[in-house]
Amino acid sequence: MNSLSLTLFDCVVLVTLLGLAWQLLATPDLFKAMVLFMSFGLVMALAWVRLAAPDVALAEAALGAGLTGPLFLSALHRLRGTRKGERRQQLDSIEHRGKIEKVTQRTSGRIIYLLLRILFAGLLLTLLVHLATILLHVEYENPGLGVFVAEQQEESGVISPVTAVLLNFRGYDTLLEIMVLFVAVVAVWSLATVRFSEKSGQVSPIQQGVVRILAPLMILVAVSLIWQGTHLAGGAFQGGAVLAAAGVLMMVSELPWLRLIPSLPVRLMLVFGPLVFLGLGVSCLADGRFLEYPGELAGFLILLIELACGLSIGLTLACLFVGGRPVDDLVDRGQLEEGS
Amino acid sequence: MPTVSASFWMVLPVVLPLAGGLLCFLWRQRSLWLPLAFALVNLIVVIRLTRLLLIQGPLHYQIGGWETPLGIVLVLDGPALLMLLLTALCGAGVTCYARGYFAYRISAQKQPGRHERQERFFWPLWLMLLAALNGLFLSGDIFNIYVTLELLSISAVALAALSGKPVAQLASFRYLLASLLGSLSYLLGIFFIYRSHGVLDLGLLRAVVEPGSSMTAGLVLMSCGLLLKSAAFPLHFWLPPAHANALAPVSAILSGLVIKGSLYLLFRFWFDTFASLISPAALNVIGMLGILAVFWGGILALLQQRLKLLVAYSTVSQVGYFLIAFPLAYHDATLSVWTAFLFMILAHGCAKVAMFMAAGTMYLHSGHDRMRDLHGIRLVMPLTVFAYGMAGVNLMGLPPSGGFVGKWLLLTGAFDDGQWWWSVAIMAGGLLAAAYVFRVMSPLFQAPVGASIFDGRPTPALLEWPPLVLSLIALLLGLFAPGIMALLTANGGAVISGGLP
Amino acid sequence: MTVLFAYKLGGLCLFFMGFTALILRSHPLKKIMAVNVMAAGVFLLFIAMACHGRVGVAIDPVPQAMVLTGIVVSVSVTALALVLACRIQETSGGAGSSEGEHPPQGDS
């Protein structure tokens, strides 16, 4: 009975997932799509829990709901904020529609357009069915790398198998992945300067007060998530994401001191985690290989790396949300002269 | 183990540029010479690795000391080393050139703040890209390759958008979407491969791989992703605008090096790791795509009005040659086709980097790259035009250039195999290349019409010499053939190290 | 067993739905969302693979670690793509650009 209800639950989760995805991709209303996208992330987190992946569920909940959603919302806000942009967008869609209409006015054009769509859909459907048959019929009984992970777990210095894979067995992947995050921030900074909205007085004092209480709590949660990553679900990414969510909350309620943060300390903090990871990896070269933690120190070193990277990841994600370099970072000389 | 002490050199090509990128982001004021130092040290490390390879044969390095099924292994063999050498050489050249390029633009006093900012962000992004490329060539693990591919494409996209022009940003947005699609397709491929054998290591996969629908699906998905990333013919739509609208050093990096990463992987997968899955039909399809790419890219290059767009379309055309190598490699996947493929990659890498740098210098001086208005630019910058011409010789495939050796090996392979029809395409493509190279060269040598429109300032040495040196290297590559063969056969005959350490 | 297969099938469907939307939708935000849906589909496949035989029991942590890596990568790429999309609209629209003084020429 219990397993039956669980199976039902699985089916509901799956159908909801697919329905949400269909809706969010099909709706022409962008705002509605954003909201659907966020709920899609949350249902996804449920699916991860069902599939026994609590680490992934935590990451999805923190990153998907706490960060990707706000990212999309602020991007939508920015896109709508530029009035010319909106007009252009309308023009684009009109132009696009015009083109299609021009083509589809003639019957022959309409038939060709329809045929192309059918062809495309048929092609994709064939591919989907083919891959699904492979999944259904060709079943392999290999346990993957799980056996090896279990065998070497004791030597890794941590109890959680996922953390052992992430930071010890395949630590090199994680190192490169943290560099991907770093490069994303550098790229975002190279593209734009941060802009704060002019109407700063509109945030209610109640909201600011709530944030003042909530933010420290979230920071505590983040640190505990990083800490428990060594033995339970959690770790640098999940903790960093919660940290970033706290930052996003503070930014949204426009605490005044946030605008004054200069570039150099931010850069220092951004580089700190990756540099610690890289430095510890290189220091292992002294009597071993790259990233080969000495046996008894492994647990401690992993915790150190997680703490350093967690902080940097939190700041990195917050910087990605802000979407630009700090105001005092590489100001054009011309602008300065004009200003003074 | 005695090799442990020496083989730690293998992580340096990844670790050093990573550290360099982080530091360049942190210390902006002093970062002008920092990247140059890192590029040169990278070159020295790679030369040292060459010596190691020649003495010890292919090397394996277990990161973190974990054995293969669980851990990640770096593999250094002949092909990987040649790619590292190409990257290090072109990287050093690009670094020098970029230094001169930004200094020239900052001193032009038009928008000094903006150009300074571009330079400050260029260095960390470029060093990260260098690390990603080195990591890609060294990696022996399909999932690790995915991470390096992501690092590569995200830094490449950021570099392409650096110029700040709306055209460039739009192009790099498309580039980003295309490479994301490629990465996801690759990741889906990893799923099918991991589920069938439960290993990610290339050496182990090579040992266990056997024909089966799951493996084939995985390989096809991974190959589609890589083809998209390397702009193979029907999937090349994102390349010309992204490459032509970027800053000059960035165009050189994107066209000369970044494309090569995914092409190299494709060749490695098809002829080393998953060789037993490959059927002649698939190879012929790839070869046909190659022929189409050679003609389509060549004809569109001929039709362009802008110099940088022409060079970008010539990249589309040259990618076609790499694909034509695939069907020819089937019967004879050993030395000669690997040599041909690598020769073409080396020659095209050096030549294309030099070509984009030369085109960028012309752009700097004249403020545009419309070919009909570049008359007489030879008088202002003879060395740059010479470098452009030498690089063109390579694309045409005249002796003694590396391009000639590559095409010659392909042609002989085609005739030996009895697949002579490929050779028609190879030769016709060479003629097309000659046409579009001469189309640029002839106005450059004509007398200038009317008053000189060129910026009167002399061309700095840093803008002139790197393209010249690189194009000469590409030109004389044919003479180094014995050395390159020695590197390829460092393990006593086998090109690819393969197997277990 | 069958439930696991349903999850995998769902992952494949998400991948192809995202792919279709990526090709057919023209708005940049829609395209970015489509890529995210595709990525979610691939992650679902990986995580379902980690459970062998039965839902709720994961015996292989490696796919989970890979998915974590993939999620972080996709978040950073999404952020970059969103900022890029905003910049395109701002610079080409010409309004509200934070660096509005640069003309659209003389660069490359």
Short mmCIF file of C-alpha atoms in Angstrom, two decimals, chain B residues 70 101 105 111 114-115 117-118 143 146-147 150 154 157-158 161-167 169-173 176-177 180-181 184-185 187-188 190-192 194-195 200 221 244-248 251 306 308 360 363-364 367, chain C residues 8 12 15-16 19 22-23 28-29 31-32 34-36 38-39 41-43 45-46 48-49 60 62-63 65-67 69-70 73-74 76-78 80-82 84-85 87-88 91-92 99 101-108:
data_model
loop_
_atom_site.label_atom_id
_atom_site.label_comp_id
_atom_site.label_asym_id
_atom_site.label_seq_id
_atom_site.Cartn_x
_atom_site.Cartn_y
_atom_site.Cartn_z
CA LEU B 70 37.52 6.37 -9.60
CA TYR B 101 47.15 46.05 -29.52
CA ARG B 105 44.48 51.76 -28.76
CA GLN B 111 38.33 56.34 -25.40
CA ARG B 114 37.15 51.95 -22.28
CA HIS B 115 40.18 50.34 -23.88
CA ARG B 117 38.90 48.30 -19.18
CA GLN B 118 38.86 45.92 -22.10
CA PHE B 143 33.28 14.10 -17.73
CA TYR B 146 32.87 18.29 -20.29
CA VAL B 147 33.97 20.64 -17.51
CA GLU B 150 32.33 24.53 -20.42
CA ILE B 154 32.19 30.44 -21.30
CA VAL B 157 31.96 33.84 -25.20
CA ALA B 158 33.02 36.45 -22.69
CA ALA B 161 31.53 40.00 -26.24
CA LEU B 162 34.39 42.12 -24.93
CA SER B 163 34.38 44.68 -27.71
CA GLY B 164 31.07 46.06 -26.47
CA LYS B 165 29.54 46.56 -29.89
CA PRO B 166 25.90 45.47 -30.16
CA VAL B 167 26.76 43.30 -33.19
CA GLN B 169 27.24 41.03 -28.23
CA LEU B 170 24.44 39.63 -30.33
CA ALA B 171 26.87 37.31 -32.05
CA SER B 172 28.32 36.13 -28.77
CA PHE B 173 24.84 35.50 -27.38
CA LEU B 176 26.75 31.05 -26.13
CA LEU B 177 23.46 29.35 -26.99
CA LEU B 180 25.46 25.41 -24.56
CA LEU B 181 23.44 23.21 -26.87
CA LEU B 184 24.20 19.54 -23.27
CA SER B 185 24.27 17.15 -26.19
CA LEU B 187 26.44 15.57 -21.49
CA LEU B 188 23.53 13.45 -22.70
CA ILE B 190 28.05 10.88 -21.36
CA PHE B 191 24.86 9.55 -19.79
CA PHE B 192 24.48 6.86 -22.43
CA TYR B 194 28.26 5.83 -18.41
CA ARG B 195 25.11 3.75 -18.14
CA LEU B 200 34.40 7.61 -17.44
CA LEU B 221 25.19 12.61 -29.21
CA ALA B 244 34.56 38.61 -37.25
CA ASN B 245 33.18 41.12 -34.76
CA ALA B 246 35.45 40.35 -31.82
CA LEU B 247 38.60 42.28 -30.93
CA ALA B 248 41.57 41.25 -33.08
CA SER B 251 39.36 36.62 -33.14
CA ARG B 306 34.93 42.82 -45.07
CA LYS B 308 37.63 39.85 -41.06
CA GLY B 360 43.45 43.39 -36.89
CA TYR B 363 41.84 47.51 -39.00
CA LEU B 364 43.64 49.46 -36.28
CA GLY B 367 39.57 52.17 -38.70
CA LYS C 8 14.18 8.60 -17.41
CA LEU C 12 14.28 12.67 -22.28
CA PHE C 15 15.37 17.51 -23.08
CA PHE C 16 13.48 17.43 -26.36
CA PHE C 19 15.36 21.70 -27.61
CA LEU C 22 15.24 26.68 -28.12
CA ILE C 23 14.84 26.42 -31.88
CA PRO C 28 16.14 35.58 -25.61
CA LEU C 29 14.70 34.91 -22.14
CA LYS C 31 15.69 30.62 -25.20
CA ILE C 32 17.62 30.72 -21.92
CA ALA C 34 14.59 26.40 -22.80
CA VAL C 35 18.26 25.61 -22.23
CA ASN C 36 17.59 25.32 -18.52
CA MET C 38 17.03 20.81 -21.38
CA ALA C 39 19.67 20.75 -18.66
CA GLY C 41 16.14 16.79 -18.37
CA VAL C 42 19.73 15.57 -18.59
CA PHE C 43 20.16 15.87 -14.83
CA LEU C 45 18.46 11.08 -16.45
CA PHE C 46 21.71 11.05 -14.49
CA ALA C 48 17.64 8.23 -12.17
CA MET C 49 20.65 6.27 -13.37
CA ASP C 60 26.29 5.39 -7.01
CA VAL C 62 29.29 9.72 -8.89
CA PRO C 63 26.32 10.76 -11.09
CA ALA C 65 28.37 14.65 -7.99
CA MET C 66 28.32 15.13 -11.75
CA VAL C 67 24.83 16.63 -11.58
CA THR C 69 28.75 20.15 -11.05
CA GLY C 70 26.32 20.49 -13.93
CA VAL C 73 27.77 25.31 -14.34
CA SER C 74 24.28 25.87 -15.70
CA SER C 76 26.66 30.48 -14.00
CA VAL C 77 26.01 30.17 -17.72
CA THR C 78 22.40 31.27 -17.21
CA LEU C 80 25.99 35.26 -18.06
CA ALA C 81 23.41 34.72 -20.78
CA LEU C 82 20.85 36.90 -18.97
CA LEU C 84 24.33 39.46 -22.14
CA ALA C 85 20.70 39.55 -23.27
CA ARG C 87 23.16 44.37 -22.56
CA ILE C 88 22.12 43.64 -26.12
CA THR C 91 23.10 48.95 -26.25
CA SER C 92 21.04 48.41 -29.35
CA GLU C 99 28.06 53.07 -20.76
CA GLU C 101 28.81 57.17 -24.49
CA HIS C 102 30.40 54.70 -26.80
CA PRO C 103 29.42 54.95 -30.40
CA PRO C 104 28.65 51.76 -32.29
CA GLN C 105 31.68 51.99 -34.55
CA GLY C 106 35.43 52.01 -34.65
CA ASP C 107 35.96 48.90 -32.67
CA SER C 108 37.38 45.55 -33.42
#
